[in-house]
mmCIF file of C-alpha atoms and ligand atoms in Angstrom:
data_model
loop_
_atom_site.group_PDB
_atom_site.id
_atom_site.type_symbol
_atom_site.label_atom_id
_atom_site.label_comp_id
_atom_site.label_asym_id
_atom_site.label_seq_id
_atom_site.Cartn_x
_atom_site.Cartn_y
_atom_site.Cartn_z
ATOM 1 C CA MET A 1 8.888 15.382 -50.379
ATOM 2 C CA LYS A 2 12.057 13.584 -49.337
ATOM 3 C CA ASN A 3 11.609 12.106 -45.872
ATOM 4 C CA GLY A 4 14.251 13.089 -43.322
ATOM 5 C CA THR A 5 14.830 16.525 -44.860
ATOM 6 C CA ILE A 6 13.298 19.925 -44.291
ATOM 7 C CA TRP A 7 10.391 20.655 -46.635
ATOM 8 C CA ASN A 8 9.416 23.914 -48.297
ATOM 9 C CA ASP A 9 6.073 25.682 -48.273
ATOM 10 C CA ASP A 10 4.316 26.861 -51.454
ATOM 11 C CA GLU A 11 6.571 29.918 -51.561
ATOM 12 C CA GLY A 12 9.755 27.872 -51.434
ATOM 13 C CA THR A 13 10.465 28.804 -47.810
ATOM 14 C CA PRO A 14 11.501 26.066 -45.350
ATOM 15 C CA ILE A 15 8.570 24.879 -43.235
ATOM 16 C CA GLN A 16 9.102 25.713 -39.563
ATOM 17 C CA ALA A 17 6.728 23.341 -37.765
ATOM 18 C CA HIS A 18 8.798 21.052 -35.555
ATOM 19 C CA GLY A 19 7.446 18.800 -32.795
ATOM 20 C CA GLY A 20 4.212 19.239 -34.668
ATOM 21 C CA MET A 21 0.899 17.695 -35.569
ATOM 22 C CA ILE A 22 -1.651 17.686 -38.374
ATOM 23 C CA LEU A 23 -5.337 18.415 -37.736
ATOM 24 C CA GLU A 24 -7.993 17.932 -40.405
ATOM 25 C CA HIS A 25 -10.879 20.387 -40.286
ATOM 26 C CA ASP A 26 -13.545 20.873 -42.983
ATOM 27 C CA GLY A 27 -11.391 19.210 -45.646
ATOM 28 C CA VAL A 28 -8.296 21.263 -44.876
ATOM 29 C CA TYR A 29 -5.209 19.904 -43.124
ATOM 30 C CA TYR A 30 -3.525 22.224 -40.651
ATOM 31 C CA TRP A 31 0.050 21.532 -39.633
ATOM 32 C CA TYR A 32 1.058 23.176 -36.354
ATOM 33 C CA GLY A 33 4.591 23.110 -34.985
ATOM 34 C CA GLU A 34 7.445 24.931 -33.336
ATOM 35 C CA ASN A 35 8.847 27.772 -35.390
ATOM 36 C CA LYS A 36 12.597 27.354 -34.920
ATOM 37 C CA GLY A 37 13.477 29.634 -37.830
ATOM 38 C CA ALA A 38 16.484 31.383 -36.272
ATOM 39 C CA PRO A 39 20.052 30.419 -35.364
ATOM 40 C CA ASN A 40 20.520 28.473 -32.136
ATOM 41 C CA ALA A 41 20.739 30.605 -29.023
ATOM 42 C CA SER A 42 23.561 29.962 -26.579
ATOM 43 C CA ALA A 43 22.775 26.773 -24.732
ATOM 44 C CA ASP A 44 22.768 27.485 -21.021
ATOM 45 C CA GLY A 45 21.848 24.342 -19.151
ATOM 46 C CA GLY A 46 23.364 22.264 -21.915
ATOM 47 C CA TRP A 47 20.440 21.885 -24.305
ATOM 48 C CA ALA A 48 20.644 23.335 -27.788
ATOM 49 C CA ARG A 49 17.744 25.729 -28.234
ATOM 50 C CA VAL A 50 16.321 28.483 -30.366
ATOM 51 C CA ASP A 51 14.714 31.525 -28.738
ATOM 52 C CA VAL A 52 10.938 31.183 -28.845
ATOM 53 C CA ILE A 53 9.399 32.624 -32.005
ATOM 54 C CA GLY A 54 6.024 30.930 -31.624
ATOM 55 C CA ILE A 55 3.788 28.246 -33.056
ATOM 56 C CA SER A 56 3.467 28.144 -36.842
ATOM 57 C CA CYS A 57 0.502 26.952 -38.844
ATOM 58 C CA TYR A 58 0.498 25.714 -42.442
ATOM 59 C CA SER A 59 -2.554 24.601 -44.424
ATOM 60 C CA SER A 60 -2.964 22.108 -47.253
ATOM 61 C CA ARG A 61 -5.661 20.147 -49.023
ATOM 62 C CA ASN A 62 -3.344 17.389 -50.251
ATOM 63 C CA LEU A 63 -0.666 17.170 -47.503
ATOM 64 C CA ARG A 64 1.954 18.138 -50.095
ATOM 65 C CA ASP A 65 1.406 21.790 -50.969
ATOM 66 C CA TRP A 66 1.638 23.732 -47.710
ATOM 67 C CA HIS A 67 0.643 27.347 -47.346
ATOM 68 C CA HIS A 68 2.061 29.345 -44.456
ATOM 69 C CA GLU A 69 -0.787 30.740 -42.344
ATOM 70 C CA GLY A 70 1.632 32.562 -40.086
ATOM 71 C CA VAL A 71 2.656 32.363 -36.452
ATOM 72 C CA VAL A 72 -0.632 31.622 -34.685
ATOM 73 C CA LEU A 73 0.712 31.901 -31.135
ATOM 74 C CA ALA A 74 3.568 34.355 -31.011
ATOM 75 C CA ALA A 75 6.396 34.954 -28.527
ATOM 76 C CA THR A 76 5.972 37.972 -26.253
ATOM 77 C CA PRO A 77 9.396 39.685 -26.120
ATOM 78 C CA ASP A 78 8.015 42.565 -24.040
ATOM 79 C CA ASP A 79 6.783 40.355 -21.214
ATOM 80 C CA PRO A 80 9.690 38.630 -19.439
ATOM 81 C CA LYS A 81 7.278 36.833 -17.073
ATOM 82 C CA SER A 82 5.259 35.200 -19.860
ATOM 83 C CA VAL A 83 5.699 31.526 -20.741
ATOM 84 C CA LEU A 84 5.894 32.840 -24.313
ATOM 85 C CA HIS A 85 8.956 35.008 -23.669
ATOM 86 C CA PRO A 86 11.757 34.269 -26.197
ATOM 87 C CA SER A 87 14.028 33.061 -23.365
ATOM 88 C CA ARG A 88 11.626 30.204 -22.617
ATOM 89 C CA VAL A 89 10.925 26.855 -24.310
ATOM 90 C CA VAL A 90 7.712 26.272 -26.267
ATOM 91 C CA GLU A 91 7.507 22.773 -27.725
ATOM 92 C CA ARG A 92 5.234 20.073 -29.167
ATOM 93 C CA PRO A 93 2.045 22.102 -29.840
ATOM 94 C CA LYS A 94 -1.100 20.000 -30.260
ATOM 95 C CA VAL A 95 -4.459 21.439 -31.334
ATOM 96 C CA ILE A 96 -7.912 19.884 -30.914
ATOM 97 C CA TYR A 97 -11.279 21.094 -32.078
ATOM 98 C CA HIS A 98 -13.963 21.755 -29.478
ATOM 99 C CA GLN A 99 -17.201 21.071 -31.322
ATOM 100 C CA PRO A 100 -19.712 22.642 -28.849
ATOM 101 C CA THR A 101 -18.043 26.070 -28.966
ATOM 102 C CA ARG A 102 -16.481 25.693 -32.427
ATOM 103 C CA SER A 103 -13.146 26.673 -30.957
ATOM 104 C CA PHE A 104 -9.635 25.331 -31.334
ATOM 105 C CA VAL A 105 -7.620 24.532 -28.233
ATOM 106 C CA LEU A 106 -3.829 24.408 -28.364
ATOM 107 C CA TRP A 107 -1.734 22.702 -25.692
ATOM 108 C CA PHE A 108 2.039 22.930 -25.624
ATOM 109 C CA HIS A 109 5.043 22.095 -23.484
ATOM 110 C CA ALA A 110 5.907 25.314 -21.645
ATOM 111 C CA ASP A 111 9.311 25.299 -20.034
ATOM 112 C CA ASN A 112 12.394 27.311 -19.169
ATOM 113 C CA SER A 113 15.763 26.805 -20.823
ATOM 114 C CA THR A 114 16.851 24.225 -18.229
ATOM 115 C CA TYR A 115 13.588 22.270 -18.537
ATOM 116 C CA THR A 116 12.877 22.648 -14.803
ATOM 117 C CA ALA A 117 9.590 24.574 -15.112
ATOM 118 C CA ALA A 118 8.125 21.409 -16.748
ATOM 119 C CA SER A 119 4.678 22.878 -17.425
ATOM 120 C CA VAL A 120 2.026 23.045 -20.110
ATOM 121 C CA GLY A 121 0.417 26.051 -21.746
ATOM 122 C CA VAL A 122 -3.128 26.244 -23.113
ATOM 123 C CA ALA A 123 -4.349 28.711 -25.732
ATOM 124 C CA VAL A 124 -7.637 29.054 -27.647
ATOM 125 C CA SER A 125 -8.813 30.484 -30.932
ATOM 126 C CA ASP A 126 -12.088 30.520 -32.837
ATOM 127 C CA SER A 127 -10.210 29.929 -36.076
ATOM 128 C CA PRO A 128 -7.781 27.119 -36.970
ATOM 129 C CA THR A 129 -5.397 29.766 -38.267
ATOM 130 C CA GLY A 130 -5.442 31.758 -35.043
ATOM 131 C CA PRO A 131 -4.537 34.000 -33.494
ATOM 132 C CA PHE A 132 -4.527 31.835 -30.360
ATOM 133 C CA LYS A 133 -4.851 33.504 -26.991
ATOM 134 C CA LEU A 134 -3.017 32.057 -23.989
ATOM 135 C CA VAL A 135 -5.500 31.077 -21.274
ATOM 136 C CA ARG A 136 -3.288 29.377 -18.710
ATOM 137 C CA SER A 137 -0.086 27.559 -17.955
ATOM 138 C CA MET A 138 0.454 25.110 -15.148
ATOM 139 C CA ARG A 139 1.982 21.877 -14.014
ATOM 140 C CA PRO A 140 -0.775 19.371 -14.833
ATOM 141 C CA ASN A 141 -2.385 18.358 -11.521
ATOM 142 C CA GLY A 142 0.785 19.714 -9.910
ATOM 143 C CA ILE A 143 2.904 17.093 -11.693
ATOM 144 C CA ASP A 144 5.943 17.826 -13.879
ATOM 145 C CA SER A 145 5.357 17.622 -17.601
ATOM 146 C CA ARG A 146 7.849 17.709 -20.456
ATOM 147 C CA ASP A 147 7.201 15.965 -23.809
ATOM 148 C CA MET A 148 3.452 15.771 -24.288
ATOM 149 C CA THR A 149 0.615 15.179 -26.684
ATOM 150 C CA ILE A 150 -3.159 15.507 -26.712
ATOM 151 C CA PHE A 151 -5.412 12.625 -27.728
ATOM 152 C CA LYS A 152 -9.122 13.096 -28.431
ATOM 153 C CA ASP A 153 -11.101 9.884 -28.123
ATOM 154 C CA THR A 154 -14.106 8.969 -30.295
ATOM 155 C CA ASP A 155 -16.476 9.942 -27.444
ATOM 156 C CA GLY A 156 -15.064 13.479 -27.497
ATOM 157 C CA VAL A 157 -13.158 13.077 -24.222
ATOM 158 C CA ALA A 158 -9.590 14.343 -24.536
ATOM 159 C CA TYR A 159 -6.438 13.472 -22.626
ATOM 160 C CA LEU A 160 -2.997 14.931 -22.050
ATOM 161 C CA PHE A 161 -0.160 12.413 -22.222
ATOM 162 C CA HIS A 162 2.919 13.843 -20.539
ATOM 163 C CA SER A 163 6.335 12.561 -19.558
ATOM 164 C CA SER A 164 6.464 13.070 -15.788
ATOM 165 C CA ASP A 165 8.589 12.171 -12.783
ATOM 166 C CA TRP A 166 11.687 13.465 -14.606
ATOM 167 C CA ASN A 167 10.510 11.643 -17.752
ATOM 168 C CA ARG A 168 10.398 8.281 -16.002
ATOM 169 C CA THR A 169 6.625 7.771 -16.236
ATOM 170 C CA MET A 170 4.053 8.697 -18.889
ATOM 171 C CA MET A 171 1.165 10.371 -17.075
ATOM 172 C CA ILE A 172 -2.290 10.443 -18.671
ATOM 173 C CA SER A 173 -4.496 13.304 -17.477
ATOM 174 C CA ARG A 174 -8.092 13.885 -18.550
ATOM 175 C CA LEU A 175 -9.138 17.291 -19.881
ATOM 176 C CA THR A 176 -12.230 19.191 -18.800
ATOM 177 C CA ASP A 177 -15.209 19.199 -21.177
ATOM 178 C CA ASP A 178 -14.103 22.531 -22.669
ATOM 179 C CA TYR A 179 -10.573 21.139 -23.266
ATOM 180 C CA THR A 180 -8.878 24.155 -21.659
ATOM 181 C CA ASN A 181 -8.071 22.592 -18.296
ATOM 182 C CA LEU A 182 -7.721 19.255 -16.496
ATOM 183 C CA ASP A 183 -10.522 17.654 -14.505
ATOM 184 C CA GLY A 184 -8.168 16.066 -11.979
ATOM 185 C CA PHE A 185 -8.522 12.452 -13.143
ATOM 186 C CA HIS A 186 -5.093 11.107 -14.021
ATOM 187 C CA ALA A 187 -3.148 7.879 -13.931
ATOM 188 C CA PRO A 188 0.408 6.794 -14.680
ATOM 189 C CA SER A 189 1.330 4.501 -17.563
ATOM 190 C CA LEU A 190 4.614 2.944 -18.684
ATOM 191 C CA ILE A 191 5.834 3.400 -15.117
ATOM 192 C CA ALA A 192 9.622 3.845 -14.835
ATOM 193 C CA GLN A 193 10.056 3.092 -18.552
ATOM 194 C CA SER A 194 11.499 6.549 -19.402
ATOM 195 C CA ARG A 195 9.547 7.215 -22.582
ATOM 196 C CA GLU A 196 8.870 10.533 -24.279
ATOM 197 C CA ALA A 197 7.660 12.043 -27.588
ATOM 198 C CA PRO A 198 4.250 10.302 -27.296
ATOM 199 C CA ALA A 199 1.970 9.809 -30.328
ATOM 200 C CA ILE A 200 -1.377 8.066 -29.816
ATOM 201 C CA MET A 201 -3.890 6.325 -32.080
ATOM 202 C CA LEU A 202 -6.938 4.064 -31.815
ATOM 203 C CA ARG A 203 -7.569 1.050 -34.045
ATOM 204 C CA ASN A 204 -10.261 -1.633 -33.692
ATOM 205 C CA GLY A 205 -10.793 -0.888 -30.011
ATOM 206 C CA THR A 206 -7.095 -0.911 -29.137
ATOM 207 C CA TYR A 207 -5.168 2.227 -28.232
ATOM 208 C CA TYR A 208 -1.576 2.462 -29.441
ATOM 209 C CA SER A 209 1.193 4.773 -28.317
ATOM 210 C CA VAL A 210 4.496 5.283 -30.099
ATOM 211 C CA THR A 211 7.179 6.830 -27.910
ATOM 212 C CA SER A 212 10.915 7.455 -27.988
ATOM 213 C CA GLY A 213 13.512 6.879 -25.314
ATOM 214 C CA CYS A 214 14.960 9.850 -23.448
ATOM 215 C CA THR A 215 18.189 10.917 -25.138
ATOM 216 C CA GLY A 216 17.449 14.596 -25.828
ATOM 217 C CA TRP A 217 17.941 15.550 -29.472
ATOM 218 C CA ASP A 218 19.690 12.250 -30.268
ATOM 219 C CA PRO A 219 17.720 9.480 -31.942
ATOM 220 C CA ASN A 220 17.031 6.230 -30.152
ATOM 221 C CA VAL A 221 14.761 3.226 -30.458
ATOM 222 C CA ALA A 222 10.995 3.796 -30.713
ATOM 223 C CA LEU A 223 8.630 1.481 -28.877
ATOM 224 C CA TYR A 224 4.931 1.004 -29.235
ATOM 225 C CA ALA A 225 2.549 0.122 -26.441
ATOM 226 C CA THR A 226 -1.086 -0.948 -26.407
ATOM 227 C CA SER A 227 -4.028 -0.650 -24.052
ATOM 228 C CA SER A 228 -7.737 -1.428 -24.207
ATOM 229 C CA ALA A 229 -8.569 1.932 -22.565
ATOM 230 C CA VAL A 230 -6.913 5.356 -22.661
ATOM 231 C CA ILE A 231 -6.543 5.338 -18.899
ATOM 232 C CA GLY A 232 -5.823 1.663 -18.554
ATOM 233 C CA HIS A 233 -3.077 -0.907 -18.511
ATOM 234 C CA TRP A 234 -0.527 0.118 -21.133
ATOM 235 C CA ARG A 235 1.945 -2.572 -22.135
ATOM 236 C CA LEU A 236 5.123 -1.960 -24.117
ATOM 237 C CA ILE A 237 5.223 -4.338 -27.070
ATOM 238 C CA ASP A 238 8.088 -3.788 -29.490
ATOM 239 C CA ASN A 239 9.950 -1.468 -31.820
ATOM 240 C CA PRO A 240 7.477 -0.819 -34.672
ATOM 241 C CA CYS A 241 10.185 0.379 -37.081
ATOM 242 C CA THR A 242 11.599 -2.042 -39.640
ATOM 243 C CA GLY A 243 14.512 -1.928 -42.075
ATOM 244 C CA PRO A 244 17.738 0.094 -42.070
ATOM 245 C CA HIS A 245 18.251 2.369 -39.050
ATOM 246 C CA ALA A 246 15.093 0.964 -37.462
ATOM 247 C CA ARG A 247 16.809 0.958 -34.071
ATOM 248 C CA LYS A 248 17.338 4.722 -34.365
ATOM 249 C CA THR A 249 13.784 5.452 -35.565
ATOM 250 C CA PHE A 250 15.382 6.253 -38.954
ATOM 251 C CA TYR A 251 17.307 9.038 -37.135
ATOM 252 C CA GLY A 252 13.983 10.622 -36.236
ATOM 253 C CA GLN A 253 11.697 10.998 -33.228
ATOM 254 C CA SER A 254 7.926 10.559 -33.055
ATOM 255 C CA THR A 255 5.689 13.578 -32.682
ATOM 256 C CA TYR A 256 2.165 12.701 -33.855
ATOM 257 C CA ILE A 257 -0.087 10.161 -35.542
ATOM 258 C CA PHE A 258 -2.802 11.458 -37.866
ATOM 259 C CA THR A 259 -5.217 9.404 -39.938
ATOM 260 C CA VAL A 260 -6.515 9.910 -43.465
ATOM 261 C CA GLY A 261 -9.487 7.612 -44.062
ATOM 262 C CA ASP A 262 -8.307 4.374 -42.474
ATOM 263 C CA GLN A 263 -4.619 5.044 -43.002
ATOM 264 C CA PRO A 264 -2.604 6.240 -39.995
ATOM 265 C CA TYR A 265 0.633 8.132 -40.526
ATOM 266 C CA LEU A 266 3.455 8.773 -38.086
ATOM 267 C CA MET A 267 5.120 12.200 -38.155
ATOM 268 C CA LEU A 268 8.803 12.289 -37.206
ATOM 269 C CA ASP A 269 11.252 15.079 -36.428
ATOM 270 C CA HIS A 270 14.839 14.643 -37.549
ATOM 271 C CA TRP A 271 16.537 16.970 -35.078
ATOM 272 C CA LYS A 272 19.718 18.779 -36.055
ATOM 273 C CA PRO A 273 20.857 20.087 -32.657
ATOM 274 C CA LYS A 274 23.778 22.077 -34.114
ATOM 275 C CA ASN A 275 21.342 24.176 -36.138
ATOM 276 C CA LEU A 276 17.826 23.298 -35.019
ATOM 277 C CA GLN A 277 16.087 25.309 -37.726
ATOM 278 C CA THR A 278 17.385 22.812 -40.318
ATOM 279 C CA SER A 279 15.754 19.817 -38.565
ATOM 280 C CA GLY A 280 13.896 17.619 -41.057
ATOM 281 C CA TYR A 281 10.547 15.889 -41.210
ATOM 282 C CA SER A 282 9.156 12.498 -42.220
ATOM 283 C CA ILE A 283 5.657 11.183 -42.640
ATOM 284 C CA LEU A 284 5.484 7.383 -42.702
ATOM 285 C CA PRO A 285 2.424 5.145 -43.158
ATOM 286 C CA ILE A 286 1.697 2.810 -40.257
ATOM 287 C CA THR A 287 0.662 -0.724 -41.135
ATOM 288 C CA PHE A 288 -0.580 -3.650 -39.089
ATOM 289 C CA THR A 289 0.300 -7.295 -39.543
ATOM 290 C CA ASP A 290 -0.573 -10.339 -37.434
ATOM 291 C CA ASP A 291 2.524 -9.432 -35.440
ATOM 292 C CA GLY A 292 1.327 -5.924 -34.647
ATOM 293 C CA MET A 293 2.273 -2.383 -35.599
ATOM 294 C CA GLU A 294 4.844 -1.865 -38.325
ATOM 295 C CA ILE A 295 6.470 1.313 -39.589
ATOM 296 C CA ALA A 296 8.743 0.920 -42.604
ATOM 297 C CA TRP A 297 10.977 3.613 -44.037
ATOM 298 C CA HIS A 298 9.814 5.330 -47.220
ATOM 299 C CA ASP A 299 12.174 7.684 -49.043
ATOM 300 C CA GLU A 300 9.351 10.039 -49.856
ATOM 301 C CA PHE A 301 5.986 11.259 -48.702
ATOM 302 C CA ASN A 302 4.035 12.929 -51.458
ATOM 303 C CA GLY A 303 0.695 13.654 -49.868
ATOM 304 C CA ILE A 304 -2.672 12.149 -50.687
HETATM 305 C C1 LIG B 401 13.909 15.789 -26.495
HETATM 306 C C2 LIG B 401 12.459 16.164 -26.662
HETATM 307 C C3 LIG B 401 12.392 17.433 -27.481
HETATM 308 C C4 LIG B 401 13.213 18.490 -26.771
HETATM 309 C C5 LIG B 401 14.616 17.993 -26.554
HETATM 310 C C6 LIG B 401 15.472 18.977 -25.787
HETATM 311 O O1 LIG B 401 14.058 14.661 -25.701
HETATM 312 O O2 LIG B 401 11.762 15.130 -27.274
HETATM 313 O O3 LIG B 401 11.040 17.827 -27.636
HETATM 314 O O4 LIG B 401 12.628 18.769 -25.528
HETATM 315 O O5 LIG B 401 14.611 16.786 -25.846
HETATM 316 O O6 LIG B 401 16.751 18.451 -25.595
#
């Protein structure tokens, strides 16, 4: 699969799973993302957008051959008040498995077309391939929330990372034990650093975040940060990308870090704002040297 381009599923149809993530469950990889498979809608408020179709899911055993499992959380055209109405914005879905109830919990950025609702939505399913049922939407702890991700720690405690204070500060908010709500404990990180598109990983007791700057659909420089605790003192370190176009994140933007064995991979979106449904994907291995995190460009990702 050529990095930076849109990839096809096992039926030769372009994969619609933008702002996505990959979850491994019982030996199967599930790729969730925004289905943007329609022409751009008119952009009131200035941002290019596609009417909400829903969250797609694809499955694979080798991260190369992807089977479309369908739209697992669908838009609700008949309910204008729903956060899933086509006129809204549904972005960056992230799914975690809740072991005690064997359920799957999906969090997403729920917004309006001018990005002023700045909320999250939460949906649950007892199957990784859905259908997911919306359980709530809210501003996390009353705080604005745009780009976001979910990180589940090794002790099973999960956290929402969300760009807040008009994207100036990355808030970290702890989830309740059932993962469908927040328990109120939250703390800011990367204060006034204007970072978004967070992707989180843990390695040898150190937590890493990779984030982008805030330039909408346009690429910018990625930065990684480290901390010894999820809710702790996060410190921006450097641009992890190396080689040509490293200062533009290879014309991509971070969305998730998943790990296979000991090998972490960064997923990127290559946004094409003029026709968002043609936005491409990359999956790049993350390496560590004495100098820290390093992400080099690879022309291809061909699974495992
Ligand atoms: C980006 C963000 C995307 C989308 C876009 C809208 O900054 O990372 O997820 O919200 O802005 O312009």
